[in-house]
XYZ file of C-alpha atoms in Angstrom:
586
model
C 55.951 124.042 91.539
C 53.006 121.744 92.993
C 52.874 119.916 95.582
C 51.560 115.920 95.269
C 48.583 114.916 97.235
C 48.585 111.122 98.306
C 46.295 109.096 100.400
C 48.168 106.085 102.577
C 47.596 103.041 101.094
C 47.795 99.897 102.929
C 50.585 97.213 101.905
C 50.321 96.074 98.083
C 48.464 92.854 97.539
C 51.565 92.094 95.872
C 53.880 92.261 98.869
C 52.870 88.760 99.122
C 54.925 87.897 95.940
C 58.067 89.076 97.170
C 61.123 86.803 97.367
C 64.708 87.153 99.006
C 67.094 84.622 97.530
C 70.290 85.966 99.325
C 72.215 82.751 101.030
C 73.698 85.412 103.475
C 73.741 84.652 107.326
C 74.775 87.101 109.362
C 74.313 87.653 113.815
C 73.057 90.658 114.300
C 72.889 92.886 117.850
C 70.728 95.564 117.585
C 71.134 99.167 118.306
C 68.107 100.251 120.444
C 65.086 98.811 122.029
C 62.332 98.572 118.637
C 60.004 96.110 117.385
C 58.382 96.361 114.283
C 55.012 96.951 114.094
C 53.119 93.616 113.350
C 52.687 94.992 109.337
C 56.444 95.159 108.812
C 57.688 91.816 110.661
C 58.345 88.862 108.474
C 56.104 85.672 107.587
C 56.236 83.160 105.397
C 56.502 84.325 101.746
C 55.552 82.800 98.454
C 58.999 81.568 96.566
C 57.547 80.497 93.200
C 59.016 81.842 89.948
C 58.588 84.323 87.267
C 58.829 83.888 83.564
C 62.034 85.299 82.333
C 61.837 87.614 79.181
C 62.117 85.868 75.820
C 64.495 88.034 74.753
C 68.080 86.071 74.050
C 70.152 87.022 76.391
C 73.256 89.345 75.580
C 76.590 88.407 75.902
C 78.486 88.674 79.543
C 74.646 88.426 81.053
C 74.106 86.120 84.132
C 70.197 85.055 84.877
C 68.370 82.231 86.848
C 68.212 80.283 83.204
C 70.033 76.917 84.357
C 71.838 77.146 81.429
C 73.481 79.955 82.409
C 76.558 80.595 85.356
C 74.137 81.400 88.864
C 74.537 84.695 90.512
C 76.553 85.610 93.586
C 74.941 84.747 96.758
C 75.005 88.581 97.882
C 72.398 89.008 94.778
C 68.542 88.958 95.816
C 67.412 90.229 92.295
C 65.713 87.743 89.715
C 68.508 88.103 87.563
C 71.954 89.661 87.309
C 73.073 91.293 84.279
C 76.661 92.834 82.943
C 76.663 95.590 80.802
C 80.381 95.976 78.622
C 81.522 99.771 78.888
C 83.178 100.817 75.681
C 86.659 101.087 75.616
C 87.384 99.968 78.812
C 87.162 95.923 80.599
C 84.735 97.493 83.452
C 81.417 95.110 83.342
C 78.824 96.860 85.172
C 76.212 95.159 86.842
C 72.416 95.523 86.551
C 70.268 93.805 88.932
C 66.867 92.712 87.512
C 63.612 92.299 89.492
C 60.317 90.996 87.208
C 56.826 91.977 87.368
C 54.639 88.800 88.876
C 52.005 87.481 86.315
C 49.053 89.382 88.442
C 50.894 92.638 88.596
C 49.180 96.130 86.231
C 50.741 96.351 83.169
C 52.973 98.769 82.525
C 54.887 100.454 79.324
C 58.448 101.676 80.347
C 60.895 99.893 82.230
C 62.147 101.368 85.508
C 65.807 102.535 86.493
C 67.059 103.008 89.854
C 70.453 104.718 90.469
C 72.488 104.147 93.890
C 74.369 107.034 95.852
C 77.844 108.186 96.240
C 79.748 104.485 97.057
C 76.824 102.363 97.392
C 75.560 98.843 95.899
C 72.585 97.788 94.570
C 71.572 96.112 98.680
C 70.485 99.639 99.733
C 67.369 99.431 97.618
C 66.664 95.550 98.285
C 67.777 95.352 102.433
C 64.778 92.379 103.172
C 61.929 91.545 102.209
C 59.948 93.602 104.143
C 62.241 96.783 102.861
C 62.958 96.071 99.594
C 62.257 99.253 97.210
C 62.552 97.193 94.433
C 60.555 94.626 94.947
C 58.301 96.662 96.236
C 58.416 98.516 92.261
C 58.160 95.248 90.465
C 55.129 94.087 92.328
C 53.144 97.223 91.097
C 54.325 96.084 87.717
C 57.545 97.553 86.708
C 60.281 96.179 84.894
C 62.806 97.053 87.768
C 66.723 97.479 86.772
C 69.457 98.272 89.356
C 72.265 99.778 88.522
C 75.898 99.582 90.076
C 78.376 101.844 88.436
C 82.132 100.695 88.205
C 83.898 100.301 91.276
C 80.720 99.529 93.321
C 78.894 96.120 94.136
C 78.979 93.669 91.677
C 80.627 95.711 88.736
C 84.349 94.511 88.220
C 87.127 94.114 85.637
C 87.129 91.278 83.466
C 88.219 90.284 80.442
C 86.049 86.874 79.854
C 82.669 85.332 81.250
C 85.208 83.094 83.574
C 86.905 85.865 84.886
C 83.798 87.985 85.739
C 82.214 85.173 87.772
C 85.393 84.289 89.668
C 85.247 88.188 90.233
C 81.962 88.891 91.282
C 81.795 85.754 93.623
C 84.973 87.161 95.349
C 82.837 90.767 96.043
C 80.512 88.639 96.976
C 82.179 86.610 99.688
C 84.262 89.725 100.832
C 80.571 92.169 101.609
C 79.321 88.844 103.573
C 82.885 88.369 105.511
C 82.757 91.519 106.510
C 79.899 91.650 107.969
C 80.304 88.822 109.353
C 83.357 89.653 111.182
C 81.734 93.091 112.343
C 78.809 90.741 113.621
C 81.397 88.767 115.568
C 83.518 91.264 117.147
C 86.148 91.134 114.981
C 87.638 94.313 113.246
C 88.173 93.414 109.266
C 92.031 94.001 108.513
C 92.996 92.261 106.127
C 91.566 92.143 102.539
C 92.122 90.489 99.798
C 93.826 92.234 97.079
C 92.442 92.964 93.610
C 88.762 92.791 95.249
C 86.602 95.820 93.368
C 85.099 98.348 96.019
C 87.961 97.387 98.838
C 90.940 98.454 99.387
C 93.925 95.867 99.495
C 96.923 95.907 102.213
C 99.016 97.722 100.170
C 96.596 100.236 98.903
C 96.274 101.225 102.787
C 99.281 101.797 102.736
C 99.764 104.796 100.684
C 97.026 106.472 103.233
C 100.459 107.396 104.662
C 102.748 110.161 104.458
C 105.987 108.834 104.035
C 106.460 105.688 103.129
C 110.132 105.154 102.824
C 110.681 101.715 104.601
C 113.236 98.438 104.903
C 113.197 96.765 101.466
C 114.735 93.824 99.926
C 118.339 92.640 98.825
C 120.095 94.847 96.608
C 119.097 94.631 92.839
C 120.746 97.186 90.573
C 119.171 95.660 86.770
C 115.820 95.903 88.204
C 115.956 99.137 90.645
C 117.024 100.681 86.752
C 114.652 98.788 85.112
C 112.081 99.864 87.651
C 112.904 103.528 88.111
C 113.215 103.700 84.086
C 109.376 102.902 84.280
C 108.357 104.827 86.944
C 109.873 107.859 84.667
C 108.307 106.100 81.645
C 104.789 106.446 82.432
C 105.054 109.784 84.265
C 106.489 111.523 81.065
C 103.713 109.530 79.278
C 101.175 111.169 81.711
C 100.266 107.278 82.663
C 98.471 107.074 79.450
C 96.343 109.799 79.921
C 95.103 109.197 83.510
C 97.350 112.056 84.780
C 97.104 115.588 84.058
C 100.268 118.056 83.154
C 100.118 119.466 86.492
C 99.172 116.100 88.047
C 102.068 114.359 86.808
C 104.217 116.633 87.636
C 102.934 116.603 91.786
C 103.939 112.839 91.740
C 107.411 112.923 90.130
C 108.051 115.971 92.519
C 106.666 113.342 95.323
C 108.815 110.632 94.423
C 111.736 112.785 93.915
C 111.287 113.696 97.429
C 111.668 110.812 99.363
C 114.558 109.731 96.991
C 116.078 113.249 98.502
C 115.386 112.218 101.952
C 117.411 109.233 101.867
C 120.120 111.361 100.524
C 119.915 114.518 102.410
C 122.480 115.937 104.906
C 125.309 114.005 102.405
C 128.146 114.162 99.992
C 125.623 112.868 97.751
C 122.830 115.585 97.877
C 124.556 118.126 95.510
C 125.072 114.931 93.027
C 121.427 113.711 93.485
C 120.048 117.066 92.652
C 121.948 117.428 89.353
C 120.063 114.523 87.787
C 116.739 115.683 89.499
C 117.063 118.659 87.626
C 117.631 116.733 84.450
C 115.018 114.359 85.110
C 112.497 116.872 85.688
C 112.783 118.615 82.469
C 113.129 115.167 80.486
C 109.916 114.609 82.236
C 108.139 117.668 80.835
C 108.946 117.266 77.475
C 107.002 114.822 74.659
C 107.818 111.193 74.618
C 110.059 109.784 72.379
C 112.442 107.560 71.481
C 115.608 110.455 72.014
C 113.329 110.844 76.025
C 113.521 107.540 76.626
C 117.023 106.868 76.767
C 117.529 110.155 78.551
C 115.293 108.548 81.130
C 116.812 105.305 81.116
C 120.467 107.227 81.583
C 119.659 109.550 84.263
C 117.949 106.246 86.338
C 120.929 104.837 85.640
C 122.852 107.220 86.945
C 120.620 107.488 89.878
C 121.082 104.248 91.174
C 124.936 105.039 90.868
C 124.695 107.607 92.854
C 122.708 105.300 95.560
C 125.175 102.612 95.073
C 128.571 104.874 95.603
C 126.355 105.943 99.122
C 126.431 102.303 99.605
C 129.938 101.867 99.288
C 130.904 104.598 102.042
C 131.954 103.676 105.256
C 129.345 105.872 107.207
C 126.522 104.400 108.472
C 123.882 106.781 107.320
C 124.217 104.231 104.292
C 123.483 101.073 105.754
C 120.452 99.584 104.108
C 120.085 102.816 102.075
C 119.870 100.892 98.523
C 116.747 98.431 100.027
C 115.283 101.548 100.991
C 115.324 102.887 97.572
C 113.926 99.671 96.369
C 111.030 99.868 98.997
C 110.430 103.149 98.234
C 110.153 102.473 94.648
C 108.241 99.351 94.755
C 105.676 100.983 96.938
C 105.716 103.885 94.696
C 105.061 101.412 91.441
C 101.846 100.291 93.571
C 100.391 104.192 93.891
C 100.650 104.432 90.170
C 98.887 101.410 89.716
C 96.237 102.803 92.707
C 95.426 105.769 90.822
C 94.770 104.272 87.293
C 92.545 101.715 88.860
C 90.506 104.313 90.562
C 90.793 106.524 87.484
C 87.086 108.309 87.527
C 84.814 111.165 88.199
C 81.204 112.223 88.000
C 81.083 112.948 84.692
C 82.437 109.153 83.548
C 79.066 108.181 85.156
C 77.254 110.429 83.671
C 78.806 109.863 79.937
C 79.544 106.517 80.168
C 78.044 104.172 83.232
C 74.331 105.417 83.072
C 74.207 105.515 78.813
C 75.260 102.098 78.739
C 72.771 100.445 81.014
C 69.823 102.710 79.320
C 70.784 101.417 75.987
C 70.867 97.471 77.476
C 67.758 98.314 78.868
C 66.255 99.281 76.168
C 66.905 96.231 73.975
C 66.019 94.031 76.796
C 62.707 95.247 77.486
C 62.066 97.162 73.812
C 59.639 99.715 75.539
C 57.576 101.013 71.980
C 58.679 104.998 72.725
C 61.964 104.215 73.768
C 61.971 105.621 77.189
C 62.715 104.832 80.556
C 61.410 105.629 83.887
C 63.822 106.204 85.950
C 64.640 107.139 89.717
C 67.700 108.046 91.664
C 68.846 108.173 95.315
C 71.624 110.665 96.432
C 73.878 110.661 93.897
C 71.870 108.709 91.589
C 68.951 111.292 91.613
C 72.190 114.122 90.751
C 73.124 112.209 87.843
C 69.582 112.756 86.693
C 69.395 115.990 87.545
C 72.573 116.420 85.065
C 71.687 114.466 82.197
C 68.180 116.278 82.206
C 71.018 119.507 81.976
C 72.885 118.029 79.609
C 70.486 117.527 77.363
C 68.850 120.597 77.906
C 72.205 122.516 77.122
C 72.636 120.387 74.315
C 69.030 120.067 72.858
C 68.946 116.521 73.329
C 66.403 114.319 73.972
C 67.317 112.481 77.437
C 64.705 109.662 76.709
C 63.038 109.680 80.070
C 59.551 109.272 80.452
C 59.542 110.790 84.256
C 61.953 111.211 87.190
C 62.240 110.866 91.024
C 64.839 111.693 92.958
C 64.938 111.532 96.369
C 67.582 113.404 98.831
C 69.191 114.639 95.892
C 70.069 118.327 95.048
C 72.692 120.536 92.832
C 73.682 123.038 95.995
C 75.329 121.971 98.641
C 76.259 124.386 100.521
C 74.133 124.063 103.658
C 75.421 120.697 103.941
C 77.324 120.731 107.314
C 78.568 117.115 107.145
C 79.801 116.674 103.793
C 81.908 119.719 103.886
C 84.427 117.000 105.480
C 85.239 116.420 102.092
C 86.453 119.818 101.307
C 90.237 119.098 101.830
C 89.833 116.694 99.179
C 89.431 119.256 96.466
C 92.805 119.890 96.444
C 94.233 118.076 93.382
C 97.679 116.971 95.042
C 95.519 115.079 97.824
C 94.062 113.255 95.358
C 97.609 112.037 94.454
C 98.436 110.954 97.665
C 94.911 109.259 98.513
C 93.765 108.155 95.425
C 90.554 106.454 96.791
C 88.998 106.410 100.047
C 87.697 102.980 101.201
C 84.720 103.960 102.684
C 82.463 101.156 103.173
C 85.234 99.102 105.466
C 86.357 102.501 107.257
C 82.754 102.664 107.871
C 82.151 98.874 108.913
C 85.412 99.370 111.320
C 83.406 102.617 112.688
C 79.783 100.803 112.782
C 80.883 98.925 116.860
C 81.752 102.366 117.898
C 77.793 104.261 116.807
C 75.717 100.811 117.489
C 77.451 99.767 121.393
C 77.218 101.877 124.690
C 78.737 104.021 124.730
C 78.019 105.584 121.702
C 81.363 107.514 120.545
C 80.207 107.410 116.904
C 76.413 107.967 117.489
C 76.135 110.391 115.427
C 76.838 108.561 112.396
C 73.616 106.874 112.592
C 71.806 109.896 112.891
C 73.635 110.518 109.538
C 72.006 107.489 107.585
C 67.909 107.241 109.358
C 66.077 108.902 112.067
C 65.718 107.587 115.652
C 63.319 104.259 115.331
C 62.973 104.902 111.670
C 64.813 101.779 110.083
C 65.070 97.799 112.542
C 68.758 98.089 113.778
C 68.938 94.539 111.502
C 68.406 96.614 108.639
C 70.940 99.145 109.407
C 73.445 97.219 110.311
C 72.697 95.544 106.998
C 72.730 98.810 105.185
C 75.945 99.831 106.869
C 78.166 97.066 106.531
C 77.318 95.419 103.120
C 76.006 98.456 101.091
C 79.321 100.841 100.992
C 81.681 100.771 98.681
C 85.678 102.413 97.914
C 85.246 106.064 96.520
C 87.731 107.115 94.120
C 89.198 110.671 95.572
C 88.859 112.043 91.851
C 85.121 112.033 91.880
C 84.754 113.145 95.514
C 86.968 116.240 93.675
C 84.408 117.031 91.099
C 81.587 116.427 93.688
C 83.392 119.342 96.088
C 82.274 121.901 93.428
C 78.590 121.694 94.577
C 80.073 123.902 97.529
C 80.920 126.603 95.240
C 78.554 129.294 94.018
C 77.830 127.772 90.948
C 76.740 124.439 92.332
C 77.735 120.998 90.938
C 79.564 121.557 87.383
C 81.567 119.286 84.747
C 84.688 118.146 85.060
C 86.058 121.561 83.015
C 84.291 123.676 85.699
C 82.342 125.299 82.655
C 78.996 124.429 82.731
C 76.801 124.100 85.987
C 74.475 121.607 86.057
C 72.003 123.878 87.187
C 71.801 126.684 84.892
C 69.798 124.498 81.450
C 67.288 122.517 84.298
C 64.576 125.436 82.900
C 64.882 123.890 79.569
C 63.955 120.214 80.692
C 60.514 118.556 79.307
C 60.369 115.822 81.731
C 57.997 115.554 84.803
C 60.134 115.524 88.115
C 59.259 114.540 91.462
C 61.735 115.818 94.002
C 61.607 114.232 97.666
C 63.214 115.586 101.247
C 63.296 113.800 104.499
C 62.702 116.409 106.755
C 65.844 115.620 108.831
C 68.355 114.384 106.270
C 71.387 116.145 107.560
C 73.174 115.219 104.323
C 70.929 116.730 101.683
C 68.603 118.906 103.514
C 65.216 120.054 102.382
C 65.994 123.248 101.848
C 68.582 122.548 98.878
C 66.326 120.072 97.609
C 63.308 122.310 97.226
C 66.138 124.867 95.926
C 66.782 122.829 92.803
C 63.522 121.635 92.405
C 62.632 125.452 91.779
C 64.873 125.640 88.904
C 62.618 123.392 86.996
C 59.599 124.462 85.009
C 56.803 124.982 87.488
C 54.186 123.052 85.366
C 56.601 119.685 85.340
C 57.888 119.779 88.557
C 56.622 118.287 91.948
C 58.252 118.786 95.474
C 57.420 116.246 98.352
C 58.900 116.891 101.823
C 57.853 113.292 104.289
C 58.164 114.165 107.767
C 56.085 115.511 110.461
C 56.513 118.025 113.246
C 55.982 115.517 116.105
C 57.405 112.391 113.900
C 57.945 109.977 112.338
C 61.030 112.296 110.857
C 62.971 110.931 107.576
C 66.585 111.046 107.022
C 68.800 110.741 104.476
C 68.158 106.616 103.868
C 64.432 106.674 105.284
C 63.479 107.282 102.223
C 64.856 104.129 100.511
C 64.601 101.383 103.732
C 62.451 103.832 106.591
C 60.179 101.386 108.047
C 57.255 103.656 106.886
C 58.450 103.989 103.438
C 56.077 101.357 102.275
C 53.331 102.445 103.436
C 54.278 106.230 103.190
C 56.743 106.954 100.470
C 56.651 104.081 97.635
C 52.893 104.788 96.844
C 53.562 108.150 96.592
C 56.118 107.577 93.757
C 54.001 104.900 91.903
C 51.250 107.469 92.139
C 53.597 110.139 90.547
C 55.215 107.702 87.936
C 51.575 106.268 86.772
C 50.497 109.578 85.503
C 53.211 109.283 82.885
C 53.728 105.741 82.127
């Protein structure tokens, strides 16, 4: 394994030619006493425009071609692209960022990949810290990906619906920060917003959530409970698991019981939950389905007969059946809308955008260069596995990852995430809305006095990023995380390090059998992904092909886990070291 020698270069003459088209206003307080250095503080910057490529545009593609719908305001890229996933009505977006006409040729277009619940913003904060601007000005074709559930990716169906989608992501990342900006916690969201959680979705963050429900319906409490039943004996179409399935009936069975328990009606109740359970195990059918439709039936009976009694441990008891199931109807939903793992990112999210990019930009070998923070640089680091495992060519020209490793284990912070592993928690949370619990959190680490310093220290090193910036990076660039993929992410805790869905294959035992170059970066204080188990996986790559890069210094200036992306020496310290890397092979 070699290490890469670099001289500092000053700024790019091309820094001149980069734009920031976001509409976004936002007040900002910052968190300490810095000014930039005189090289890093904004002037006056040259707006013309670029060519776009003469390639006709696919279909579901937005650009800056008047003829076509205009991008969300949140979007500073040239051009905003949607990718179709197969099989599915997630549109994932890829932000695009051309060369400028005096820019160096170059011969493979360039892929960056975001981390664990992050957007496409973290690698374009300003002009003065945009990473891929920064790219495109030394002459790369730069594509930003944001895989579903993140950013600008959302459900649609038509070219209508996806722009009355994105434009409401849009407008929620700048309200939020807006409201953070002015003091004023974000509660309430809108519902069916990708990468936020809506009122009701908070509210299965709760244990019990029996409550006070509406009038008395007994066609549609059957109706409803038949459903419920339905699509839990039809493993919700394949979303759930045997085992899975069988933790949520159990769940909802439960606070049924509670409503019951200490009755005349228990011993009744617990007859048909015994029926109902097995009916639930078996296949589907036609024969199942009326068994299911019987014994809710026969449920609601029982609830109504409670009802009827004179005691008043039965007052309101039928609208809190309804309540319960209504809110139960809405965790179903939550978990088949946040329905994926690593590996659906790996198979799915990160083929399809290589494959648009390549008949975009038609690059003659067919490769990409690509690079990945975080997460992004893990996905890499599994594909090139993949492949390897598989004898497949991966169709990358070169990689960098930065803060990115297969072993987690002397990770102190994200072992938070541990209790997650455990499948039936990822029943009862099925997502954890990150980027506003983090927003809510962001008054608490920036103000005196302090409580939440520490999360700062989490994202960049004391005076390493202007507090505009990270309060920019904190409260537009995170995104909801499904609970399933923080499952599958857990197992980089484990001996083996980070493996497939199956638990099979570790991503880090077919690295030796890779044939593309790597350049692996640390910040020497990323508390996240420290050095250590970056240099650690870097080692499992052949020595000739491999390069590992730790930026820090004893005395400072110290990197931490986003330095590397929006540090406000990563211009002049860490991008020229990775155009230096990625122009040996382009």
């Amino acid at each position: 394994m070699s290490t890469l020698q670099f001289h500092s270069q000053p700024q790019s003459r091309f820094e001149s030619d980069i734009r920031f088209a976001s509409s976004t206003s936002c007040s900002f307080r910052p968190r300490r006493n810095f000014t930039l250095p005189r090289r890093f503080r904004p002037r006056p910057l040259s707006l013309h425009s670029h060519s776009s490529t003469s390639l006709r545009p696919l279909p579901r593609a937005f650009s800056n071609d008047p003829a076509v719908t205009e991008k969300p305001s949140i979007c500073t890229a040239d051009e905003l692209h949607y990718v179709p996933l197969p099989n599915s009505d997630w549109r994932l977006a890829l932000w695009r960022y051309h060369p400028p006409p005096q820019a160096p040729p170059r011969n493979h277009p360039l892929l960056l990949l975001s981390g664990l619940g992050t957007n496409a913003i973290g690698y374009d904060l300003s002009p003065e810290s945009s990473f891929a601007r920064y790219m495109s000005g030394q002459g790369f074709d730069t594509w930003i990906l944001e895989f579903r559930g993140a950013g600008l990716s959302v459900q649609a169906s038509n070219l209508k619906e996806l722009k009355q989608s994105a434009d409401a992501v849009s407008e929620q990342i700048e309200a939020i920060a807006k409201s953070v900006a002015n003091e004023v916690s974000p509660q309430k969201q809108p519902t069916d917003v990708s990468g936020y959680l809506s009122d009701s979705e908070f509210y299965f963050l709760r244990e019990d959530s029996i409550g006070i429900g509406t009038a008395w319906d007994e066609a549609k409490l059957v109706a409803e409970l038949t459903e419920i039943f339905m699509r839990l004996s039809e493993r919700l179409s394949g979303f759930l698991s045997e085992s899975q399935s069988r933790l949520i009936s159990t769940k909802l069975l439960d606070q049924i019981s509670k409503l019951l328990e200490d009755s005349q009606l228990s011993e009744r109740f617990e007859e048909v939950r015994i029926k109902l359970t097995n009916v639930l195990e078996k296949q589907q059918n036609s024969v199942i389905a009326s068994q299911i439709r019987d014994l809710s039936q026969r449920l609601v009976n029982i609830i109504e007969g409670g009802q009827r009694s004179v005691s008043p441990q039965f007052i309101d008891i039928q609208e809190r059946l309804s309540s319960t199931i209504e809110d139960f109807q809405k965790q179903l939903d939550l978990i088949v809308k946040y329905d994926w793992d690593f590996d659906h990112y790996l198979e799915e999210d990160v083929p399809a955008a290589m494959e648009y990019i390549r008949a975009q930009t038609k690059p003659k070998d067919g490769k990409l260069l690509a690079i990945g923070h975080s997460m992004g640089g893990i996905l890499l680091y599994a594909m090139l596995s993949r492949c390897g495992s598989e004898g497949r060519e991966p169709r990358l020209k070169a990689v960098v990852t930065m803060a990115s490793a297969l072993d987690y284990r002397c990770s102190k912070p994200l072992k938070v995430l541990l209790p997650l592993a455990d499948p039936a928690q990822a029943l009862n949370v099925p997502a954890v809305p990150f980027g506003t619990l983090l927003a809510a959190a962001y008054p608490l680490a920036s103000q005196p006095p302090y409580v939440l310093g520490w999360l700062n220290d989490l994202i960049s090193a004391e005076d390493m990023m202007h507090p505009e910036l990270l309060e920019k990076l904190v409260l537009n660039n995170f995104c909801t995380i499904p609970t399933k993929l923080i499952m599958q992410l857990t197992s980089a805790f484990g001996d083996k390090g980070l493996c497939d869905r199956s638990g099979k294959l570790s991503y880090r035992d077919h690295l030796n059998k890779s044939n593309v170059p790597v350049l692996a970066i640390a910040g020497d204080q990323d508390l996240i992904c420290p050095p250590e188990a970056v240099e650690e996986t870097a080692k499992l790559f052949p020595e000739n092909l491999v390069t590992y890069k730790l930026f820090g210094e004893p005395h400072g200036p110290h990197y931490a886990h986003y330095d590397l992306v929006g540090g406000r020496l990563a211009m002049e310290q860490v991008y020229p070291c990775i155009v230096q890397f990625l122009s040996q092979y382009d």
